[in-house]
Structure formats: structure tokens, C-alpha cells
PDB file of C-alpha atoms in Angstrom:
ATOM      1  CA  UNK A   1     -57.291 -16.749  75.541  1.00 40.00           C
ATOM      2  CA  UNK A   2     -57.476 -16.763  79.314  1.00 38.00           C
ATOM      3  CA  UNK A   3     -59.709 -13.970  80.500  1.00 38.00           C
ATOM      4  CA  UNK A   4     -60.563 -12.887  84.017  1.00 42.00           C
ATOM      5  CA  UNK A   5     -62.865 -10.135  85.245  1.00 42.00           C
ATOM      6  CA  UNK A   6     -63.540  -8.837  88.691  1.00 45.00           C
ATOM      7  CA  UNK A   7     -64.991  -6.023  90.720  1.00 42.00           C
ATOM      8  CA  UNK A   8     -63.807  -4.236  93.825  1.00 36.00           C
ATOM      9  CA  UNK A   9     -66.313  -2.745  96.202  1.00 38.00           C
ATOM     10  CA  UNK A  10     -63.604  -1.219  98.352  1.00 37.00           C
ATOM     11  CA  UNK A  11     -61.004  -2.218 100.907  1.00 36.00           C
ATOM     12  CA  UNK A  12     -58.346  -4.819 100.227  1.00 33.00           C
ATOM     13  CA  UNK A  13     -58.285  -6.635  96.880  1.00 37.00           C
ATOM     14  CA  UNK A  14     -56.517  -9.799  95.732  1.00 39.00           C
ATOM     15  CA  UNK A  15     -55.249 -10.371  99.280  1.00 34.00           C
ATOM     16  CA  UNK A  16     -52.541  -7.697  98.926  1.00 32.00           C
ATOM     17  CA  UNK A  17     -52.757  -5.191 101.765  1.00 34.00           C
ATOM     18  CA  UNK A  18     -52.281  -1.471 101.141  1.00 32.00           C
ATOM     19  CA  UNK A  19     -49.142  -1.391 103.271  1.00 36.00           C
ATOM     20  CA  UNK A  20     -47.530  -4.011 101.067  1.00 37.00           C
ATOM     21  CA  UNK A  21     -48.352  -1.937  98.000  1.00 35.00           C
ATOM     22  CA  UNK A  22     -46.730   1.125  99.536  1.00 35.00           C
ATOM     23  CA  UNK A  23     -43.626  -0.835 100.465  1.00 39.00           C
ATOM     24  CA  UNK A  24     -43.378  -2.288  96.981  1.00 38.00           C
ATOM     25  CA  UNK A  25     -45.466  -5.330  96.255  1.00 38.00           C
ATOM     26  CA  UNK A  26     -43.241  -6.384  93.356  1.00 41.00           C
ATOM     27  CA  UNK A  27     -41.052  -9.018  94.957  1.00 42.00           C
ATOM     28  CA  UNK A  28     -41.443 -11.989  92.644  1.00 41.00           C
ATOM     29  CA  UNK A  29     -38.490 -11.364  90.349  1.00 42.00           C
ATOM     30  CA  UNK A  30     -34.861 -10.498  90.944  1.00 47.00           C
ATOM     31  CA  UNK A  31     -34.742  -7.813  88.255  1.00 64.00           C
ATOM     32  CA  UNK A  32     -36.052  -4.290  88.677  1.00 81.00           C
ATOM     33  CA  UNK A  33     -39.016  -3.551  86.427  1.00 93.00           C
ATOM     34  CA  UNK A  34     -39.283  -0.207  84.652  1.00 96.00           C
ATOM     35  CA  UNK A  35     -42.807   1.178  84.527  1.00 98.00           C
ATOM     36  CA  UNK A  36     -43.286   3.698  81.713  1.00 98.00           C
ATOM     37  CA  UNK A  37     -46.286   5.918  82.493  1.00 98.00           C
ATOM     38  CA  UNK A  38     -48.286   7.763  79.816  1.00 98.00           C
ATOM     39  CA  UNK A  39     -50.462  10.659  80.997  1.00 94.00           C
ATOM     40  CA  UNK A  40     -54.020  11.719  80.208  1.00 91.00           C
ATOM     41  CA  UNK A  41     -55.060  14.408  77.721  1.00 87.00           C
ATOM     42  CA  UNK A  42     -54.157  17.841  79.028  1.00 83.00           C
ATOM     43  CA  UNK A  43     -51.821  16.319  81.607  1.00 84.00           C
ATOM     44  CA  UNK A  44     -48.050  16.041  81.859  1.00 87.00           C
ATOM     45  CA  UNK A  45     -45.323  13.780  83.191  1.00 92.00           C
ATOM     46  CA  UNK A  46     -45.895  15.435  86.573  1.00 90.00           C
ATOM     47  CA  UNK A  47     -49.119  13.428  86.801  1.00 90.00           C
ATOM     48  CA  UNK A  48     -47.000  10.558  88.149  1.00 95.00           C
ATOM     49  CA  UNK A  49     -45.103  12.444  90.838  1.00 93.00           C
ATOM     50  CA  UNK A  50     -44.751  10.340  93.978  1.00 94.00           C
ATOM     51  CA  UNK A  51     -45.644   7.028  92.324  1.00 96.00           C
ATOM     52  CA  UNK A  52     -42.235   5.581  93.134  1.00 94.00           C
ATOM     53  CA  UNK A  53     -42.935   5.934  96.847  1.00 94.00           C
ATOM     54  CA  UNK A  54     -46.141   3.931  96.490  1.00 95.00           C
ATOM     55  CA  UNK A  55     -44.703   1.158  94.320  1.00 95.00           C
ATOM     56  CA  UNK A  56     -41.402   0.704  96.111  1.00 91.00           C
ATOM     57  CA  UNK A  57     -37.771   0.307  95.117  1.00 86.00           C
ATOM     58  CA  UNK A  58     -38.275  -2.738  92.920  1.00 88.00           C
ATOM     59  CA  UNK A  59     -40.220  -0.684  90.376  1.00 94.00           C
ATOM     60  CA  UNK A  60     -38.585   2.211  88.552  1.00 95.00           C
ATOM     61  CA  UNK A  61     -41.341   4.670  87.632  1.00 97.00           C
ATOM     62  CA  UNK A  62     -40.535   6.466  84.359  1.00 97.00           C
ATOM     63  CA  UNK A  63     -43.022   9.234  83.452  1.00 97.00           C
ATOM     64  CA  UNK A  64     -43.078   9.710  79.682  1.00 97.00           C
ATOM     65  CA  UNK A  65     -42.691  13.281  78.437  1.00 94.00           C
ATOM     66  CA  UNK A  66     -44.614  13.575  75.182  1.00 93.00           C
ATOM     67  CA  UNK A  67     -43.556  15.811  72.290  1.00 92.00           C
ATOM     68  CA  UNK A  68     -45.662  18.977  71.899  1.00 89.00           C
ATOM     69  CA  UNK A  69     -49.051  18.368  70.298  1.00 87.00           C
ATOM     70  CA  UNK A  70     -50.817  20.664  67.855  1.00 79.00           C
ATOM     71  CA  UNK A  71     -53.808  19.852  65.673  1.00 70.00           C
ATOM     72  CA  UNK A  72     -52.533  22.459  63.227  1.00 68.00           C
ATOM     73  CA  UNK A  73     -49.573  21.234  61.115  1.00 63.00           C
ATOM     74  CA  UNK A  74     -47.980  24.684  61.478  1.00 56.00           C
ATOM     75  CA  UNK A  75     -47.811  24.401  65.259  1.00 58.00           C
ATOM     76  CA  UNK A  76     -44.786  24.752  67.537  1.00 64.00           C
ATOM     77  CA  UNK A  77     -41.423  23.397  66.415  1.00 65.00           C
ATOM     78  CA  UNK A  78     -41.391  19.625  66.753  1.00 72.00           C
ATOM     79  CA  UNK A  79     -45.138  19.441  67.391  1.00 82.00           C
ATOM     80  CA  UNK A  80     -47.058  16.411  66.159  1.00 90.00           C
ATOM     81  CA  UNK A  81     -50.535  16.772  64.691  1.00 89.00           C
ATOM     82  CA  UNK A  82     -51.692  13.135  64.407  1.00 93.00           C
ATOM     83  CA  UNK A  83     -51.769  10.182  66.784  1.00 94.00           C
ATOM     84  CA  UNK A  84     -49.697   8.163  64.341  1.00 95.00           C
ATOM     85  CA  UNK A  85     -46.925  10.777  64.376  1.00 94.00           C
ATOM     86  CA  UNK A  86     -47.137  11.033  68.160  1.00 96.00           C
ATOM     87  CA  UNK A  87     -46.768   7.281  68.613  1.00 96.00           C
ATOM     88  CA  UNK A  88     -43.937   7.160  66.079  1.00 95.00           C
ATOM     89  CA  UNK A  89     -41.968   9.870  67.887  1.00 95.00           C
ATOM     90  CA  UNK A  90     -42.538   8.409  71.348  1.00 97.00           C
ATOM     91  CA  UNK A  91     -41.489   4.946  70.123  1.00 96.00           C
ATOM     92  CA  UNK A  92     -38.307   6.422  68.654  1.00 95.00           C
ATOM     93  CA  UNK A  93     -37.432   8.269  71.834  1.00 95.00           C
ATOM     94  CA  UNK A  94     -38.109   5.329  74.137  1.00 96.00           C
ATOM     95  CA  UNK A  95     -36.417   2.632  72.028  1.00 95.00           C
ATOM     96  CA  UNK A  96     -32.989   2.778  73.764  1.00 94.00           C
ATOM     97  CA  UNK A  97     -34.656   2.354  77.165  1.00 95.00           C
ATOM     98  CA  UNK A  98     -36.783  -0.672  76.238  1.00 95.00           C
ATOM     99  CA  UNK A  99     -34.062  -3.301  76.051  1.00 90.00           C
ATOM    100  CA  UNK A 100     -34.482  -4.152  79.735  1.00 91.00           C
ATOM    101  CA  UNK A 101     -37.682  -5.575  81.279  1.00 93.00           C
ATOM    102  CA  UNK A 102     -40.403  -2.934  81.269  1.00 97.00           C
ATOM    103  CA  UNK A 103     -44.131  -2.404  81.680  1.00 98.00           C
ATOM    104  CA  UNK A 104     -46.557   0.195  80.333  1.00 98.00           C
ATOM    105  CA  UNK A 105     -49.223   2.117  82.226  1.00 98.00           C
ATOM    106  CA  UNK A 106     -51.516   4.510  80.390  1.00 98.00           C
ATOM    107  CA  UNK A 107     -54.257   6.671  81.836  1.00 96.00           C
ATOM    108  CA  UNK A 108     -57.060   7.787  79.524  1.00 93.00           C
ATOM    109  CA  UNK A 109     -55.368   9.114  76.341  1.00 93.00           C
ATOM    110  CA  UNK A 110     -52.121   7.638  77.658  1.00 96.00           C
ATOM    111  CA  UNK A 111     -53.588   4.137  77.254  1.00 97.00           C
ATOM    112  CA  UNK A 112     -54.034   4.730  73.542  1.00 96.00           C
ATOM    113  CA  UNK A 113     -50.461   6.011  73.164  1.00 97.00           C
ATOM    114  CA  UNK A 114     -49.037   3.109  75.176  1.00 98.00           C
ATOM    115  CA  UNK A 115     -51.010   0.665  73.043  1.00 97.00           C
ATOM    116  CA  UNK A 116     -49.676   2.262  69.862  1.00 96.00           C
ATOM    117  CA  UNK A 117     -46.081   2.033  71.087  1.00 97.00           C
ATOM    118  CA  UNK A 118     -46.591  -1.611  72.079  1.00 97.00           C
ATOM    119  CA  UNK A 119     -48.004  -2.358  68.618  1.00 96.00           C
ATOM    120  CA  UNK A 120     -44.971  -0.811  66.935  1.00 95.00           C
ATOM    121  CA  UNK A 121     -42.644  -2.833  69.140  1.00 95.00           C
ATOM    122  CA  UNK A 122     -44.436  -6.039  68.152  1.00 94.00           C
ATOM    123  CA  UNK A 123     -44.360  -5.098  64.463  1.00 93.00           C
ATOM    124  CA  UNK A 124     -40.592  -4.545  64.672  1.00 92.00           C
ATOM    125  CA  UNK A 125     -39.999  -7.854  66.432  1.00 93.00           C
ATOM    126  CA  UNK A 126     -38.666  -6.056  69.523  1.00 93.00           C
ATOM    127  CA  UNK A 127     -39.067  -6.932  73.197  1.00 92.00           C
ATOM    128  CA  UNK A 128     -42.729  -6.453  74.179  1.00 93.00           C
ATOM    129  CA  UNK A 129     -43.707  -5.078  77.582  1.00 96.00           C
ATOM    130  CA  UNK A 130     -43.806  -7.577  80.416  1.00 96.00           C
ATOM    131  CA  UNK A 131     -47.142  -6.116  81.434  1.00 96.00           C
ATOM    132  CA  UNK A 132     -49.632  -3.680  79.882  1.00 98.00           C
ATOM    133  CA  UNK A 133     -51.983  -1.719  82.146  1.00 98.00           C
ATOM    134  CA  UNK A 134     -54.700   0.481  80.646  1.00 98.00           C
ATOM    135  CA  UNK A 135     -56.846   2.741  82.805  1.00 97.00           C
ATOM    136  CA  UNK A 136     -59.868   4.954  82.131  1.00 94.00           C
ATOM    137  CA  UNK A 137     -60.007   4.334  78.385  1.00 95.00           C
ATOM    138  CA  UNK A 138     -62.194   2.360  76.036  1.00 95.00           C
ATOM    139  CA  UNK A 139     -60.671  -0.459  73.975  1.00 97.00           C
ATOM    140  CA  UNK A 140     -58.736   1.014  71.039  1.00 95.00           C
ATOM    141  CA  UNK A 141     -60.977  -0.436  68.328  1.00 95.00           C
ATOM    142  CA  UNK A 142     -64.005   1.468  69.667  1.00 94.00           C
ATOM    143  CA  UNK A 143     -64.754   5.000  68.402  1.00 88.00           C
ATOM    144  CA  UNK A 144     -64.729   7.883  70.901  1.00 81.00           C
ATOM    145  CA  UNK A 145     -68.001   9.566  71.870  1.00 73.00           C
ATOM    146  CA  UNK A 146     -68.653  12.919  70.231  1.00 66.00           C
ATOM    147  CA  UNK A 147     -68.528  14.720  73.585  1.00 57.00           C
ATOM    148  CA  UNK A 148     -64.854  13.764  73.949  1.00 61.00           C
ATOM    149  CA  UNK A 149     -63.821  14.631  70.406  1.00 58.00           C
ATOM    150  CA  UNK A 150     -65.377  18.104  70.578  1.00 60.00           C
ATOM    151  CA  UNK A 151     -66.008  19.017  74.231  1.00 57.00           C
ATOM    152  CA  UNK A 152     -68.029  22.214  74.317  1.00 57.00           C
ATOM    153  CA  UNK A 153     -68.798  22.845  77.966  1.00 55.00           C
ATOM    154  CA  UNK A 154     -66.621  23.580  80.962  1.00 59.00           C
ATOM    155  CA  UNK A 155     -67.985  20.651  82.962  1.00 54.00           C
ATOM    156  CA  UNK A 156     -66.776  18.137  80.373  1.00 55.00           C
ATOM    157  CA  UNK A 157     -63.378  19.796  80.153  1.00 57.00           C
ATOM    158  CA  UNK A 158     -62.939  19.778  83.920  1.00 58.00           C
ATOM    159  CA  UNK A 159     -63.993  16.127  84.028  1.00 58.00           C
ATOM    160  CA  UNK A 160     -61.368  15.264  81.431  1.00 58.00           C
ATOM    161  CA  UNK A 161     -58.710  17.201  83.302  1.00 59.00           C
ATOM    162  CA  UNK A 162     -59.580  15.615  86.624  1.00 58.00           C
ATOM    163  CA  UNK A 163     -59.495  18.969  88.340  1.00 48.00           C
ATOM    164  CA  UNK A 164     -62.045  18.393  91.086  1.00 49.00           C
ATOM    165  CA  UNK A 165     -61.310  20.413  94.200  1.00 43.00           C
ATOM    166  CA  UNK A 166     -57.620  20.569  93.299  1.00 43.00           C
ATOM    167  CA  UNK A 167     -58.483  22.842  90.364  1.00 52.00           C
ATOM    168  CA  UNK A 168     -59.181  25.861  92.572  1.00 55.00           C
ATOM    169  CA  UNK A 169     -55.830  27.503  91.842  1.00 53.00           C
ATOM    170  CA  UNK A 170     -56.340  27.076  88.117  1.00 59.00           C
ATOM    171  CA  UNK A 171     -59.853  28.516  88.269  1.00 63.00           C
ATOM    172  CA  UNK A 172     -58.508  31.550  90.106  1.00 66.00           C
ATOM    173  CA  UNK A 173     -55.975  32.121  87.333  1.00 66.00           C
ATOM    174  CA  UNK A 174     -57.998  32.553  84.099  1.00 68.00           C
ATOM    175  CA  UNK A 175     -54.897  32.845  81.930  1.00 70.00           C
ATOM    176  CA  UNK A 176     -53.392  29.612  83.146  1.00 69.00           C
ATOM    177  CA  UNK A 177     -56.762  27.870  83.045  1.00 69.00           C
ATOM    178  CA  UNK A 178     -57.187  28.928  79.433  1.00 72.00           C
ATOM    179  CA  UNK A 179     -53.749  27.535  78.526  1.00 73.00           C
ATOM    180  CA  UNK A 180     -54.525  24.187  80.167  1.00 73.00           C
ATOM    181  CA  UNK A 181     -57.895  23.963  78.423  1.00 76.00           C
ATOM    182  CA  UNK A 182     -56.242  24.729  75.095  1.00 78.00           C
ATOM    183  CA  UNK A 183     -53.675  21.979  75.655  1.00 79.00           C
ATOM    184  CA  UNK A 184     -56.471  19.559  76.478  1.00 80.00           C
ATOM    185  CA  UNK A 185     -58.371  20.438  73.317  1.00 81.00           C
ATOM    186  CA  UNK A 186     -55.229  19.983  71.208  1.00 84.00           C
ATOM    187  CA  UNK A 187     -54.646  16.566  72.780  1.00 87.00           C
ATOM    188  CA  UNK A 188     -58.220  15.527  72.081  1.00 84.00           C
ATOM    189  CA  UNK A 189     -58.016  16.649  68.467  1.00 86.00           C
ATOM    190  CA  UNK A 190     -54.757  14.726  67.981  1.00 89.00           C
ATOM    191  CA  UNK A 191     -56.304  11.661  69.648  1.00 89.00           C
ATOM    192  CA  UNK A 192     -59.287  11.905  67.308  1.00 88.00           C
ATOM    193  CA  UNK A 193     -56.974  11.213  64.347  1.00 90.00           C
ATOM    194  CA  UNK A 194     -56.337   7.686  65.655  1.00 91.00           C
ATOM    195  CA  UNK A 195     -57.314   4.968  63.197  1.00 91.00           C
ATOM    196  CA  UNK A 196     -57.289   1.434  64.465  1.00 92.00           C
ATOM    197  CA  UNK A 197     -55.011  -0.831  62.375  1.00 86.00           C
ATOM    198  CA  UNK A 198     -57.456  -3.679  61.868  1.00 81.00           C
ATOM    199  CA  UNK A 199     -55.352  -5.617  59.361  1.00 81.00           C
ATOM    200  CA  UNK A 200     -51.930  -5.112  60.941  1.00 84.00           C
ATOM    201  CA  UNK A 201     -52.972  -5.341  64.597  1.00 89.00           C
ATOM    202  CA  UNK A 202     -51.235  -7.929  66.740  1.00 93.00           C
ATOM    203  CA  UNK A 203     -52.760  -9.120  70.026  1.00 94.00           C
ATOM    204  CA  UNK A 204     -50.589  -8.115  72.968  1.00 96.00           C
ATOM    205  CA  UNK A 205     -48.516 -11.125  73.984  1.00 93.00           C
ATOM    206  CA  UNK A 206     -48.043  -9.896  77.553  1.00 95.00           C
ATOM    207  CA  UNK A 207     -50.634  -9.890  80.356  1.00 96.00           C
ATOM    208  CA  UNK A 208     -53.176  -7.098  79.842  1.00 98.00           C
ATOM    209  CA  UNK A 209     -54.766  -5.507  82.906  1.00 98.00           C
ATOM    210  CA  UNK A 210     -57.535  -2.927  82.660  1.00 98.00           C
ATOM    211  CA  UNK A 211     -58.456  -0.665  85.587  1.00 98.00           C
ATOM    212  CA  UNK A 212     -61.807   1.081  85.473  1.00 96.00           C
ATOM    213  CA  UNK A 213     -63.747   3.468  87.696  1.00 94.00           C
ATOM    214  CA  UNK A 214     -67.322   2.279  87.899  1.00 93.00           C
ATOM    215  CA  UNK A 215     -68.499   5.893  88.093  1.00 90.00           C
ATOM    216  CA  UNK A 216     -66.547   6.957  84.981  1.00 89.00           C
ATOM    217  CA  UNK A 217     -68.973   9.082  82.951  1.00 84.00           C
ATOM    218  CA  UNK A 218     -66.692   8.892  79.900  1.00 86.00           C
ATOM    219  CA  UNK A 219     -65.949   5.147  79.683  1.00 92.00           C
ATOM    220  CA  UNK A 220     -68.746   2.572  80.114  1.00 93.00           C
ATOM    221  CA  UNK A 221     -67.676  -0.665  81.781  1.00 96.00           C
ATOM    222  CA  UNK A 222     -68.454  -2.636  78.610  1.00 97.00           C
ATOM    223  CA  UNK A 223     -66.051  -0.428  76.650  1.00 96.00           C
ATOM    224  CA  UNK A 224     -63.302  -1.049  79.212  1.00 97.00           C
ATOM    225  CA  UNK A 225     -63.988  -4.793  79.142  1.00 97.00           C
ATOM    226  CA  UNK A 226     -63.610  -4.779  75.341  1.00 97.00           C
ATOM    227  CA  UNK A 227     -59.821  -4.585  75.809  1.00 98.00           C
ATOM    228  CA  UNK A 228     -59.979  -8.389  76.098  1.00 97.00           C
ATOM    229  CA  UNK A 229     -60.079  -8.475  72.296  1.00 96.00           C
ATOM    230  CA  UNK A 230     -56.469  -7.219  72.293  1.00 96.00           C
ATOM    231  CA  UNK A 231     -55.039  -9.730  74.760  1.00 96.00           C
ATOM    232  CA  UNK A 232     -53.413 -12.898  73.477  1.00 94.00           C
ATOM    233  CA  UNK A 233     -53.185 -14.455  76.922  1.00 90.00           C
ATOM    234  CA  UNK A 234     -53.950 -13.309  80.450  1.00 94.00           C
ATOM    235  CA  UNK A 235     -56.525 -10.545  80.756  1.00 97.00           C
ATOM    236  CA  UNK A 236     -58.058  -8.932  83.818  1.00 97.00           C
ATOM    237  CA  UNK A 237     -60.603  -6.176  84.307  1.00 97.00           C
ATOM    238  CA  UNK A 238     -60.868  -4.562  87.724  1.00 96.00           C
ATOM    239  CA  UNK A 239     -63.607  -2.034  88.438  1.00 96.00           C
ATOM    240  CA  UNK A 240     -63.110   0.261  91.386  1.00 94.00           C
ATOM    241  CA  UNK A 241     -64.958   3.053  93.146  1.00 95.00           C
ATOM    242  CA  UNK A 242     -64.567   6.473  91.589  1.00 91.00           C
ATOM    243  CA  UNK A 243     -64.816   8.218  88.267  1.00 89.00           C
ATOM    244  CA  UNK A 244     -62.430   8.936  85.403  1.00 88.00           C
ATOM    245  CA  UNK A 245     -59.620   9.744  87.829  1.00 89.00           C
ATOM    246  CA  UNK A 246     -60.313   6.986  90.329  1.00 92.00           C
ATOM    247  CA  UNK A 247     -56.574   6.615  90.930  1.00 92.00           C
ATOM    248  CA  UNK A 248     -56.613  10.004  92.659  1.00 88.00           C
ATOM    249  CA  UNK A 249     -59.817   9.345  94.573  1.00 88.00           C
ATOM    250  CA  UNK A 250     -58.794   5.944  95.979  1.00 92.00           C
ATOM    251  CA  UNK A 251     -55.000   5.887  95.973  1.00 93.00           C
ATOM    252  CA  UNK A 252     -54.440   2.944  98.302  1.00 95.00           C
ATOM    253  CA  UNK A 253     -56.802   0.714  96.380  1.00 96.00           C
ATOM    254  CA  UNK A 254     -55.376   1.824  93.045  1.00 97.00           C
ATOM    255  CA  UNK A 255     -51.748   1.174  93.958  1.00 97.00           C
ATOM    256  CA  UNK A 256     -52.769  -2.123  95.493  1.00 95.00           C
ATOM    257  CA  UNK A 257     -54.148  -3.235  92.128  1.00 96.00           C
ATOM    258  CA  UNK A 258     -51.279  -1.798  90.096  1.00 97.00           C
ATOM    259  CA  UNK A 259     -48.761  -3.369  92.465  1.00 95.00           C
ATOM    260  CA  UNK A 260     -50.469  -6.750  92.070  1.00 94.00           C
ATOM    261  CA  UNK A 261     -50.258  -6.562  88.264  1.00 95.00           C
ATOM    262  CA  UNK A 262     -46.583  -5.598  88.358  1.00 96.00           C
ATOM    263  CA  UNK A 263     -45.844  -8.310  90.922  1.00 92.00           C
ATOM    264  CA  UNK A 264     -47.232 -10.918  88.518  1.00 91.00           C
ATOM    265  CA  UNK A 265     -45.120  -9.544  85.673  1.00 91.00           C
ATOM    266  CA  UNK A 266     -41.991  -9.392  87.794  1.00 88.00           C
ATOM    267  CA  UNK A 267     -42.434 -12.989  88.924  1.00 86.00           C
ATOM    268  CA  UNK A 268     -42.340 -14.115  85.282  1.00 81.00           C
ATOM    269  CA  UNK A 269     -39.079 -12.316  84.467  1.00 80.00           C
ATOM    270  CA  UNK A 270     -35.971 -14.455  83.946  1.00 76.00           C
ATOM    271  CA  UNK A 271     -33.555 -14.313  86.857  1.00 66.00           C
TER     272      UNK A 271
END
């Protein structure tokens, strides 16, 4: 395996300037790359609004809308109660769209879902992603900390939601805040049902890039680096300023790194 690790203190990384990232750094290949984006626990497809403007016309950003989640089997119609069922349903829904070159990006819980979908694609002998990017999540074979499985205090919940200052409107609306917190808890309970398929696991055959906030209180750097176990070939770990939602805190730097990873994948696509 070829593994690479690196750190970013700030400013420009990999020689790709922020302006190039905004204009679309993916210029290596002649085919447009679809980037399927999987959101964090408690989030939604709206988490990726505006990403297309940052990544440019040569990347088609496709936010993934997940089926409803409920830890109780008797939840809403069509709700899934286990991570296995969630991955199965998402794989089924995405299958028709994965015949063309594509990449996966997952943030926090989304990384685990994206990994599960990629594993199912490999097991079925289907086209794998051209690039797999995981952010703000431990390697899938590592167990989650108890504080994430059963968060009991508001500070942990707000950290997981990435509210920060932008959460003021939610805090001023107790009913809406309660609904968001409930959705987050359901997502965490569903995620806690994940069981790593040790015997059937296949290393990802595409480049694997891991993005990590060095101030992430939920994911130690060593746990992010452990994704290298799941890469068959190229692997990179990039640590950046910020916490669990570093991509919101340092947008230019984040899209610079994501654009670089997609540029590499695009350059390897057949003309």
C-alpha cells in the first residue's frame, strides 16, 4: 500500500490556490465527475448547499437524501432502524446513478454510510468510486466512544450538530430545536447498530483521502489515520485547523483540499 500523511497549518496547501478551488480545480480529465455527498448525523442534504459554486462546473455535486431513520422498528413509513438497512436502501436508490464516474464524500456519520455503500458496490462487482473522501469520522473498524452513542448533555449534542453561532435561530425556537435533537439522537442510535464486516471487508481499490480537524473533540487524529487500513492503494490524511465541522470554519482551505483530491481522481479517468 502507498500511504501518505500530512498536516496543514493554514493558508495554501498542495500548491493549489483557493481561487483555483473556487473556479473548479478538477481539470485533469475530460469527463465530469459526480460527487455524492453524505451528511452528518442530524443533518440533511441541505448541508451541501453551495458546494457546486466552490468546486466548479467540472464536478457535479449530488447531495444524498437519506431515507427516514428511526431506532424503533415501528417508526415512520419507510424508516430504517439499523445501519445495515440504511446502507442497503441508499445503495439501491443510488445504483442507477453510479454507472458513470463518481466519487464519495462523507462527513461524520456520512463517512460510515458512504463506506458501507462502497463496500456493497465492491461485493457486487460494480464500478467502485473513483475517489473516496472521509471527513470527521474514525476508521470504520473502531468502536464509537460512549459519549457519541448516548449523548446526554446539550454541549455534546450541539457539537455533533455543528451549530456554533449559526444555531441561534434554533435555540430561540425550542420546538424546532427539540425536533432536530431528536433526529440527531435517532441517527446516532441507528449508527450504533453498525457492525464492521471483518471477514467480508474488501479494501477500497480507489484513492482514499481523509480530512480531519485537529481540534475535533470527537475524533482523535490516530482514529482518523486508521482509515489507512481500508485503502488498497493511495491514502492521504490531511489535518486542518478547526473542530468537528472544520469545513465550515475554514471553507477556502477545505475546498482547496477536496478539490485537489477530486482533481487527482479526474485525471485518472479514461477520456
